[in-house]
Amino acid sequence: MSFEFVASENALLLEQERNRRYPNVHFGRNVVVGQNVSIGEGTVIGNHVVLHDHATIGKDVRIDDGAIIGKKPLKSKASAMTGTKELGPAFLGNGCLVGSNAVIYSGAIVEDGVLIADFASVREDTAIGELSIIGRGVAIENQVRVGRCCKIETGAYITAKSAIGDQCFVAPEVTFTNDNFVGRTQERFKHFGGVTMQKGSRVAANATILPGVLIGEDALVAAGSVVTRDVPARMVVMGAPARVVRPVDIDQLLPYESETKPGETP
Amino acid sequence: MSFEFVASENALLLEQERNRRYPNVHFGRNVVVGQNVSIGEGTVIGNHVVLHDHATIGKDVRIDDGAIIGKKPLKSKASAMTGTKELGPAFLGNGCLVGSNAVIYSGAIVEDGVLIADFASVREDTAIGELSIIGRGVAIENQVRVGRCCKIETGAYITAKSAIGDQCFVAPEVTFTNDNFVGRTQERFKHFGGVTMQKGSRVAANATILPGVLIGEDALVAAGSVVTRDVPARMVVMGAPARVVRPVDIDQLLPYESETKPGETP
Amino acid sequence: MSFEFVASENALLLEQERNRRYPNVHFGRNVVVGQNVSIGEGTVIGNHVVLHDHATIGKDVRIDDGAIIGKKPLKSKASAMTGTKELGPAFLGNGCLVGSNAVIYSGAIVEDGVLIADFASVREDTAIGELSIIGRGVAIENQVRVGRCCKIETGAYITAKSAIGDQCFVAPEVTFTNDNFVGRTQERFKHFGGVTMQKGSRVAANATILPGVLIGEDALVAAGSVVTRDVPARMVVMGAPARVVRPVDIDQLLPYESETKPGETP
């Protein structure tokens, strides 16, 4: 009997034992459950799901077919992001929804009520605040923080080292960047920096945001813009390169801010 | 014996019974077949495919590894699209091809001879006309209609409430939008509207189309454009914001239309 | 007993036989191994992986959950790319890393030490040079060549018939195109042509490159540009349509080229 066969027997619970260990959890077919996985009551797990070792899943979670929770990163020898920080478990809070074929890495902390849609990825060393929506096919790279009640829509790319405040909106196919040196020179490793979105700011469809840009509170980037410099609070920017064109309409500001002045830096 | 175990036994056919119930259907390994699934003769189903309850699959269909047919929507409490309309089954016509890891929801109607490529999604309450191609990773959102003989290429994003006529072409990485309020205000729910493409119209690579825009018959949007207003029939628009630059070349018009005047509204 | 059942028994090895045939290979759960598959020692294969007939996998490879190796193409009757060339096996060199749910087709040649990230596709009739990185969700279409030590980042779309030299960089969400006729006329089949990137050239985030464009050695396309004509070596182009704005900074050129003149065609 080969080493591999023994290892797989140890690593995985047989179906019957599994159902005894996880009462009031519904498992689809061919689910793989690793060691020391925790699953709250009322959770429903689809077919062909993989829960890697130490994954921690809350109550009343729904995880759809083919999703993978607690994956360990792949590291290329040629990768720009070095370091082999010890990763905690993948953590999914109560009431989360995880779409088909989504991938959530070890070291991702996903708070209560978050929706991670089909084909989305959430990498290691990330945190997603409660009630946020991570859309279909979105990539949340490593070292990203997303606040509460955000919406990040289909196909948006949130590059490593980005920070997104509460109630932000990122429209479909938006691209964030973090490397002004475009992959060349050793110098670039000192300057890597993602995009910062302050509370309530919004980026419209297919915009491109250059490295290190700060988007101020409740500001709005128009669709298709290329943003090369910081965006003042509560202003709309547009074009390539994007320029300030007007204040955000008062009725689109977050309620508590509606009496502050447009353009004011928070 | 737990409730879950019993439920899964009822919901799924054992392999031998399955082969008896579906003669002349080829099943790969670890296929999950739900209740009341119908599969036509000559169909070939890959490995790790999931056919959810009531999925209706035609003859001579090919469904590749890891595809999921008949998935029920995930609904976030924070989602803009409300309502819990009763969904019909997922329907795949004769001769359809479905790529690896593709996801087709309940309430999607896919007509004969359609190709749905790897990683594509077709959401609930949609219809795809015969012989159309839905490219790799394309997202067809809910409440979308796609006509016959269309090509929607890799990574295009077709937002909810869009309508695409026959013989249309959508190039790679095109982004449609449906919310002029960019996720803010209750007012926006009244105005949600996708993009309308009339018969034979075309959108080139990585263009962005703003909410509610109508693209006229046989019109052409140039690559990388940001389209903010309606596009006249048989005209080329270009730029950000896109402007009319010339008529579409006569030899690129659909045959039956070659005697009508450029710019004429159909 | 149906034909299908017999076929699947013949086509697939049972788990025990498999472990005997592939010593020092680690298999996850529910792995499907076709006929005449070769796997080098030290390779680690995740859960729900499919290795199709004739797939050839090197030593010390890691293949993550849900990946599919050696898939046969789907051909729509309406596809522009015709011909049914006989495909060789999928080939993965030593030390390759393959992400979750990635799909590598028959006839793809992936050299030693390449990383293919989660959700990436590598189509048939392609070659990827050693140590290159194919990012998350990247689509490498058929008839593409990628050199050594390239990085092609998240969501980039590399259209059919493109050629990428050594040490090139393609940023997130970049779109290549190959059809100036935008899917119309029979004439277009004569002119199909992807993008050519010469050694060390770079394309920044969300740029769109039109069909047949050549990007010269060590040139740089700025973020969000729409490139309609050839880019001279070692120059930066920017805008829509993109124009030459300055030479690439000397310290960002590849070392051996730093004494040649900017703008010189190699």
PDB file of N, CA and C in Angstrom, chain C residues 13-85:
ATOM      1  N   LEU C  13      -8.575   3.990 -14.720  1.00  0.00           N
ATOM      2  CA  LEU C  13      -7.973   3.045 -13.794  1.00  0.00           C
ATOM      3  C   LEU C  13      -8.667   3.106 -12.456  1.00  0.00           C
ATOM      4  N   LEU C  14      -8.834   2.021 -11.819  1.00  0.00           N
ATOM      5  CA  LEU C  14      -9.354   2.018 -10.463  1.00  0.00           C
ATOM      6  C   LEU C  14      -8.275   2.551  -9.520  1.00  0.00           C
ATOM      7  N   GLU C  15      -8.718   3.059  -8.385  1.00  0.00           N
ATOM      8  CA  GLU C  15      -7.798   3.761  -7.481  1.00  0.00           C
ATOM      9  C   GLU C  15      -6.573   2.950  -7.072  1.00  0.00           C
ATOM     10  N   GLN C  16      -6.793   1.676  -6.759  1.00  0.00           N
ATOM     11  CA  GLN C  16      -5.656   0.874  -6.302  1.00  0.00           C
ATOM     12  C   GLN C  16      -4.640   0.633  -7.403  1.00  0.00           C
ATOM     13  N   GLU C  17      -5.138   0.244  -8.561  1.00  0.00           N
ATOM     14  CA  GLU C  17      -4.244   0.046  -9.699  1.00  0.00           C
ATOM     15  C   GLU C  17      -3.464   1.320  -9.989  1.00  0.00           C
ATOM     16  N   ARG C  18      -4.171   2.431  -9.866  1.00  0.00           N
ATOM     17  CA  ARG C  18      -3.583   3.743 -10.142  1.00  0.00           C
ATOM     18  C   ARG C  18      -2.384   4.011  -9.233  1.00  0.00           C
ATOM     19  N   ASN C  19      -2.572   3.744  -7.963  1.00  0.00           N
ATOM     20  CA  ASN C  19      -1.479   4.020  -7.038  1.00  0.00           C
ATOM     21  C   ASN C  19      -0.277   3.124  -7.310  1.00  0.00           C
ATOM     22  N   ARG C  20      -0.535   1.907  -7.834  1.00  0.00           N
ATOM     23  CA  ARG C  20       0.562   1.001  -8.163  1.00  0.00           C
ATOM     24  C   ARG C  20       1.283   1.481  -9.429  1.00  0.00           C
ATOM     25  N   ARG C  21       0.506   1.965 -10.357  1.00  0.00           N
ATOM     26  CA  ARG C  21       1.082   2.416 -11.627  1.00  0.00           C
ATOM     27  C   ARG C  21       1.874   3.713 -11.489  1.00  0.00           C
ATOM     28  N   TYR C  22       1.478   4.548 -10.564  1.00  0.00           N
ATOM     29  CA  TYR C  22       2.129   5.856 -10.397  1.00  0.00           C
ATOM     30  C   TYR C  22       2.756   5.968  -9.007  1.00  0.00           C
ATOM     31  N   PRO C  23       3.910   5.326  -8.804  1.00  0.00           N
ATOM     32  CA  PRO C  23       4.532   5.373  -7.481  1.00  0.00           C
ATOM     33  C   PRO C  23       5.047   6.784  -7.197  1.00  0.00           C
ATOM     34  N   ASN C  24       5.021   7.171  -5.954  1.00  0.00           N
ATOM     35  CA  ASN C  24       5.512   8.488  -5.557  1.00  0.00           C
ATOM     36  C   ASN C  24       4.764   9.640  -6.229  1.00  0.00           C
ATOM     37  N   VAL C  25       3.525   9.385  -6.529  1.00  0.00           N
ATOM     38  CA  VAL C  25       2.632  10.455  -6.959  1.00  0.00           C
ATOM     39  C   VAL C  25       1.518  10.536  -5.917  1.00  0.00           C
ATOM     40  N   HIS C  26       1.203  11.752  -5.483  1.00  0.00           N
ATOM     41  CA  HIS C  26       0.116  11.907  -4.519  1.00  0.00           C
ATOM     42  C   HIS C  26      -1.163  12.293  -5.244  1.00  0.00           C
ATOM     43  N   PHE C  27      -2.212  11.512  -5.021  1.00  0.00           N
ATOM     44  CA  PHE C  27      -3.512  11.805  -5.633  1.00  0.00           C
ATOM     45  C   PHE C  27      -4.507  12.276  -4.573  1.00  0.00           C
ATOM     46  N   GLY C  28      -5.231  13.359  -4.852  1.00  0.00           N
ATOM     47  CA  GLY C  28      -6.362  13.736  -4.006  1.00  0.00           C
ATOM     48  C   GLY C  28      -7.543  12.816  -4.258  1.00  0.00           C
ATOM     49  N   ARG C  29      -8.695  13.211  -3.790  1.00  0.00           N
ATOM     50  CA  ARG C  29      -9.902  12.397  -3.932  1.00  0.00           C
ATOM     51  C   ARG C  29     -10.544  12.612  -5.298  1.00  0.00           C
ATOM     52  N   ASN C  30     -11.176  11.562  -5.784  1.00  0.00           N
ATOM     53  CA  ASN C  30     -12.003  11.647  -6.993  1.00  0.00           C
ATOM     54  C   ASN C  30     -11.226  12.143  -8.221  1.00  0.00           C
ATOM     55  N   VAL C  31      -9.975  11.759  -8.307  1.00  0.00           N
ATOM     56  CA  VAL C  31      -9.169  12.113  -9.480  1.00  0.00           C
ATOM     57  C   VAL C  31      -9.508  11.140 -10.611  1.00  0.00           C
ATOM     58  N   VAL C  32      -9.648  11.662 -11.812  1.00  0.00           N
ATOM     59  CA  VAL C  32      -9.927  10.830 -12.984  1.00  0.00           C
ATOM     60  C   VAL C  32      -8.669  10.773 -13.837  1.00  0.00           C
ATOM     61  N   VAL C  33      -8.186   9.553 -14.083  1.00  0.00           N
ATOM     62  CA  VAL C  33      -6.966   9.373 -14.876  1.00  0.00           C
ATOM     63  C   VAL C  33      -7.320   8.566 -16.120  1.00  0.00           C
ATOM     64  N   GLY C  34      -7.111   9.148 -17.300  1.00  0.00           N
ATOM     65  CA  GLY C  34      -7.425   8.478 -18.550  1.00  0.00           C
ATOM     66  C   GLY C  34      -6.376   7.445 -18.939  1.00  0.00           C
ATOM     67  N   GLN C  35      -6.450   7.017 -20.194  1.00  0.00           N
ATOM     68  CA  GLN C  35      -5.516   6.004 -20.683  1.00  0.00           C
ATOM     69  C   GLN C  35      -4.205   6.640 -21.131  1.00  0.00           C
ATOM     70  N   ASN C  36      -3.119   5.878 -20.924  1.00  0.00           N
ATOM     71  CA  ASN C  36      -1.804   6.301 -21.382  1.00  0.00           C
ATOM     72  C   ASN C  36      -1.374   7.645 -20.830  1.00  0.00           C
ATOM     73  N   VAL C  37      -1.784   7.919 -19.608  1.00  0.00           N
ATOM     74  CA  VAL C  37      -1.326   9.141 -18.936  1.00  0.00           C
ATOM     75  C   VAL C  37       0.013   8.852 -18.280  1.00  0.00           C
ATOM     76  N   SER C  38       0.937   9.796 -18.399  1.00  0.00           N
ATOM     77  CA  SER C  38       2.241   9.644 -17.784  1.00  0.00           C
ATOM     78  C   SER C  38       2.433  10.731 -16.715  1.00  0.00           C
ATOM     79  N   ILE C  39       2.892  10.332 -15.528  1.00  0.00           N
ATOM     80  CA  ILE C  39       3.045  11.290 -14.417  1.00  0.00           C
ATOM     81  C   ILE C  39       4.397  11.061 -13.752  1.00  0.00           C
ATOM     82  N   GLY C  40       5.207  12.117 -13.669  1.00  0.00           N
ATOM     83  CA  GLY C  40       6.539  11.994 -13.069  1.00  0.00           C
ATOM     84  C   GLY C  40       6.486  11.886 -11.552  1.00  0.00           C
ATOM     85  N   GLU C  41       7.558  11.377 -10.964  1.00  0.00           N
ATOM     86  CA  GLU C  41       7.605  11.201  -9.508  1.00  0.00           C
ATOM     87  C   GLU C  41       7.600  12.547  -8.785  1.00  0.00           C
ATOM     88  N   GLY C  42       7.054  12.519  -7.588  1.00  0.00           N
ATOM     89  CA  GLY C  42       7.023  13.732  -6.769  1.00  0.00           C
ATOM     90  C   GLY C  42       5.873  14.667  -7.109  1.00  0.00           C
ATOM     91  N   THR C  43       5.080  14.279  -8.071  1.00  0.00           N
ATOM     92  CA  THR C  43       3.955  15.141  -8.464  1.00  0.00           C
ATOM     93  C   THR C  43       2.797  14.997  -7.473  1.00  0.00           C
ATOM     94  N   VAL C  44       2.133  16.117  -7.204  1.00  0.00           N
ATOM     95  CA  VAL C  44       1.023  16.163  -6.249  1.00  0.00           C
ATOM     96  C   VAL C  44      -0.223  16.641  -6.984  1.00  0.00           C
ATOM     97  N   ILE C  45      -1.240  15.810  -6.981  1.00  0.00           N
ATOM     98  CA  ILE C  45      -2.461  16.083  -7.734  1.00  0.00           C
ATOM     99  C   ILE C  45      -3.608  16.271  -6.761  1.00  0.00           C
ATOM    100  N   GLY C  46      -4.328  17.374  -6.910  1.00  0.00           N
ATOM    101  CA  GLY C  46      -5.407  17.736  -5.985  1.00  0.00           C
ATOM    102  C   GLY C  46      -6.658  16.891  -6.166  1.00  0.00           C
ATOM    103  N   ASN C  47      -7.727  17.346  -5.562  1.00  0.00           N
ATOM    104  CA  ASN C  47      -9.006  16.655  -5.622  1.00  0.00           C
ATOM    105  C   ASN C  47      -9.753  17.023  -6.904  1.00  0.00           C
ATOM    106  N   HIS C  48     -10.543  16.069  -7.416  1.00  0.00           N
ATOM    107  CA  HIS C  48     -11.421  16.328  -8.567  1.00  0.00           C
ATOM    108  C   HIS C  48     -10.663  16.774  -9.812  1.00  0.00           C
ATOM    109  N   VAL C  49      -9.406  16.422  -9.904  1.00  0.00           N
ATOM    110  CA  VAL C  49      -8.621  16.715 -11.115  1.00  0.00           C
ATOM    111  C   VAL C  49      -8.966  15.687 -12.191  1.00  0.00           C
ATOM    112  N   VAL C  50      -8.961  16.119 -13.451  1.00  0.00           N
ATOM    113  CA  VAL C  50      -9.140  15.193 -14.578  1.00  0.00           C
ATOM    114  C   VAL C  50      -7.897  15.229 -15.459  1.00  0.00           C
ATOM    115  N   LEU C  51      -7.284  14.075 -15.636  1.00  0.00           N
ATOM    116  CA  LEU C  51      -6.152  13.936 -16.557  1.00  0.00           C
ATOM    117  C   LEU C  51      -6.640  13.107 -17.736  1.00  0.00           C
ATOM    118  N   HIS C  52      -6.863  13.750 -18.871  1.00  0.00           N
ATOM    119  CA  HIS C  52      -7.422  13.040 -20.026  1.00  0.00           C
ATOM    120  C   HIS C  52      -6.355  12.161 -20.688  1.00  0.00           C
ATOM    121  N   ASP C  53      -6.834  11.271 -21.561  1.00  0.00           N
ATOM    122  CA  ASP C  53      -5.961  10.302 -22.236  1.00  0.00           C
ATOM    123  C   ASP C  53      -4.712  10.983 -22.807  1.00  0.00           C
ATOM    124  N   HIS C  54      -3.561  10.322 -22.602  1.00  0.00           N
ATOM    125  CA  HIS C  54      -2.289  10.727 -23.183  1.00  0.00           C
ATOM    126  C   HIS C  54      -1.656  11.954 -22.522  1.00  0.00           C
ATOM    127  N   ALA C  55      -2.269  12.539 -21.520  1.00  0.00           N
ATOM    128  CA  ALA C  55      -1.640  13.686 -20.844  1.00  0.00           C
ATOM    129  C   ALA C  55      -0.274  13.251 -20.309  1.00  0.00           C
ATOM    130  N   THR C  56       0.700  14.140 -20.440  1.00  0.00           N
ATOM    131  CA  THR C  56       2.083  13.838 -20.075  1.00  0.00           C
ATOM    132  C   THR C  56       2.549  14.876 -19.064  1.00  0.00           C
ATOM    133  N   ILE C  57       2.727  14.429 -17.833  1.00  0.00           N
ATOM    134  CA  ILE C  57       2.993  15.338 -16.710  1.00  0.00           C
ATOM    135  C   ILE C  57       4.392  15.043 -16.179  1.00  0.00           C
ATOM    136  N   GLY C  58       5.188  16.089 -15.980  1.00  0.00           N
ATOM    137  CA  GLY C  58       6.572  15.910 -15.529  1.00  0.00           C
ATOM    138  C   GLY C  58       6.682  15.581 -14.042  1.00  0.00           C
ATOM    139  N   LYS C  59       7.906  15.693 -13.550  1.00  0.00           N
ATOM    140  CA  LYS C  59       8.197  15.441 -12.127  1.00  0.00           C
ATOM    141  C   LYS C  59       7.914  16.692 -11.296  1.00  0.00           C
ATOM    142  N   ASP C  60       7.605  16.451 -10.038  1.00  0.00           N
ATOM    143  CA  ASP C  60       7.468  17.546  -9.073  1.00  0.00           C
ATOM    144  C   ASP C  60       6.525  18.643  -9.550  1.00  0.00           C
ATOM    145  N   VAL C  61       5.491  18.213 -10.228  1.00  0.00           N
ATOM    146  CA  VAL C  61       4.443  19.140 -10.662  1.00  0.00           C
ATOM    147  C   VAL C  61       3.392  19.213  -9.542  1.00  0.00           C
ATOM    148  N   ARG C  62       2.749  20.373  -9.401  1.00  0.00           N
ATOM    149  CA  ARG C  62       1.584  20.475  -8.508  1.00  0.00           C
ATOM    150  C   ARG C  62       0.375  20.889  -9.327  1.00  0.00           C
ATOM    151  N   ILE C  63      -0.671  20.087  -9.239  1.00  0.00           N
ATOM    152  CA  ILE C  63      -1.910  20.364  -9.976  1.00  0.00           C
ATOM    153  C   ILE C  63      -3.025  20.493  -8.948  1.00  0.00           C
ATOM    154  N   ASP C  64      -3.643  21.659  -8.871  1.00  0.00           N
ATOM    155  CA  ASP C  64      -4.611  21.912  -7.792  1.00  0.00           C
ATOM    156  C   ASP C  64      -6.024  21.422  -8.130  1.00  0.00           C
ATOM    157  N   ASP C  65      -6.860  21.443  -7.122  1.00  0.00           N
ATOM    158  CA  ASP C  65      -8.224  20.901  -7.191  1.00  0.00           C
ATOM    159  C   ASP C  65      -8.969  21.374  -8.438  1.00  0.00           C
ATOM    160  N   GLY C  66      -9.615  20.441  -9.094  1.00  0.00           N
ATOM    161  CA  GLY C  66     -10.539  20.784 -10.168  1.00  0.00           C
ATOM    162  C   GLY C  66      -9.884  21.117 -11.492  1.00  0.00           C
ATOM    163  N   ALA C  67      -8.558  21.055 -11.585  1.00  0.00           N
ATOM    164  CA  ALA C  67      -7.909  21.342 -12.871  1.00  0.00           C
ATOM    165  C   ALA C  67      -8.189  20.210 -13.871  1.00  0.00           C
ATOM    166  N   ILE C  68      -8.161  20.568 -15.157  1.00  0.00           N
ATOM    167  CA  ILE C  68      -8.466  19.630 -16.239  1.00  0.00           C
ATOM    168  C   ILE C  68      -7.308  19.684 -17.238  1.00  0.00           C
ATOM    169  N   ILE C  69      -6.689  18.546 -17.472  1.00  0.00           N
ATOM    170  CA  ILE C  69      -5.503  18.513 -18.331  1.00  0.00           C
ATOM    171  C   ILE C  69      -5.785  17.599 -19.521  1.00  0.00           C
ATOM    172  N   GLY C  70      -5.571  18.117 -20.725  1.00  0.00           N
ATOM    173  CA  GLY C  70      -5.705  17.279 -21.916  1.00  0.00           C
ATOM    174  C   GLY C  70      -7.093  17.264 -22.517  1.00  0.00           C
ATOM    175  N   LYS C  71      -7.861  18.298 -22.240  1.00  0.00           N
ATOM    176  CA  LYS C  71      -9.212  18.421 -22.806  1.00  0.00           C
ATOM    177  C   LYS C  71      -9.158  18.536 -24.329  1.00  0.00           C
ATOM    178  N   LYS C  72     -10.115  17.941 -25.004  1.00  0.00           N
ATOM    179  CA  LYS C  72     -10.255  18.081 -26.462  1.00  0.00           C
ATOM    180  C   LYS C  72     -11.110  19.317 -26.762  1.00  0.00           C
ATOM    181  N   PRO C  73     -10.757  20.075 -27.802  1.00  0.00           N
ATOM    182  CA  PRO C  73     -11.523  21.289 -28.125  1.00  0.00           C
ATOM    183  C   PRO C  73     -12.985  21.001 -28.447  1.00  0.00           C
ATOM    184  N   LEU C  74     -13.806  21.982 -28.136  1.00  0.00           N
ATOM    185  CA  LEU C  74     -15.191  22.031 -28.598  1.00  0.00           C
ATOM    186  C   LEU C  74     -15.192  22.808 -29.896  1.00  0.00           C
ATOM    187  N   LYS C  75     -15.830  22.329 -30.912  1.00  0.00           N
ATOM    188  CA  LYS C  75     -15.867  23.089 -32.168  1.00  0.00           C
ATOM    189  C   LYS C  75     -17.308  23.413 -32.535  1.00  0.00           C
ATOM    190  N   SER C  76     -17.637  24.680 -32.523  1.00  0.00           N
ATOM    191  CA  SER C  76     -18.944  25.097 -33.007  1.00  0.00           C
ATOM    192  C   SER C  76     -18.944  25.069 -34.529  1.00  0.00           C
ATOM    193  N   LYS C  77     -20.096  24.770 -35.094  1.00  0.00           N
ATOM    194  CA  LYS C  77     -20.223  24.848 -36.553  1.00  0.00           C
ATOM    195  C   LYS C  77     -20.011  26.286 -37.029  1.00  0.00           C
ATOM    196  N   ALA C  78     -20.260  27.247 -36.153  1.00  0.00           N
ATOM    197  CA  ALA C  78     -20.139  28.663 -36.522  1.00  0.00           C
ATOM    198  C   ALA C  78     -18.768  29.259 -36.193  1.00  0.00           C
ATOM    199  N   SER C  79     -17.802  28.446 -35.769  1.00  0.00           N
ATOM    200  CA  SER C  79     -16.498  28.976 -35.362  1.00  0.00           C
ATOM    201  C   SER C  79     -15.686  29.475 -36.547  1.00  0.00           C
ATOM    202  N   ALA C  80     -14.946  30.550 -36.330  1.00  0.00           N
ATOM    203  CA  ALA C  80     -14.092  31.126 -37.377  1.00  0.00           C
ATOM    204  C   ALA C  80     -12.835  30.293 -37.611  1.00  0.00           C
ATOM    205  N   MET C  81     -12.383  29.590 -36.576  1.00  0.00           N
ATOM    206  CA  MET C  81     -11.145  28.835 -36.673  1.00  0.00           C
ATOM    207  C   MET C  81     -11.485  27.418 -37.104  1.00  0.00           C
ATOM    208  N   THR C  82     -11.252  27.121 -38.353  1.00  0.00           N
ATOM    209  CA  THR C  82     -11.621  25.794 -38.852  1.00  0.00           C
ATOM    210  C   THR C  82     -10.420  24.852 -38.845  1.00  0.00           C
ATOM    211  N   GLY C  83     -10.620  23.673 -39.417  1.00  0.00           N
ATOM    212  CA  GLY C  83      -9.536  22.704 -39.491  1.00  0.00           C
ATOM    213  C   GLY C  83      -9.567  21.777 -38.298  1.00  0.00           C
ATOM    214  N   THR C  84      -9.261  20.527 -38.534  1.00  0.00           N
ATOM    215  CA  THR C  84      -9.264  19.558 -37.450  1.00  0.00           C
ATOM    216  C   THR C  84      -7.931  18.832 -37.397  1.00  0.00           C
ATOM    217  N   LYS C  85      -6.878  19.637 -37.350  1.00  0.00           N
ATOM    218  CA  LYS C  85      -5.513  19.176 -37.120  1.00  0.00           C
ATOM    219  C   LYS C  85      -5.452  18.128 -35.999  1.00  0.00           C
TER     220      LYS C  85
END
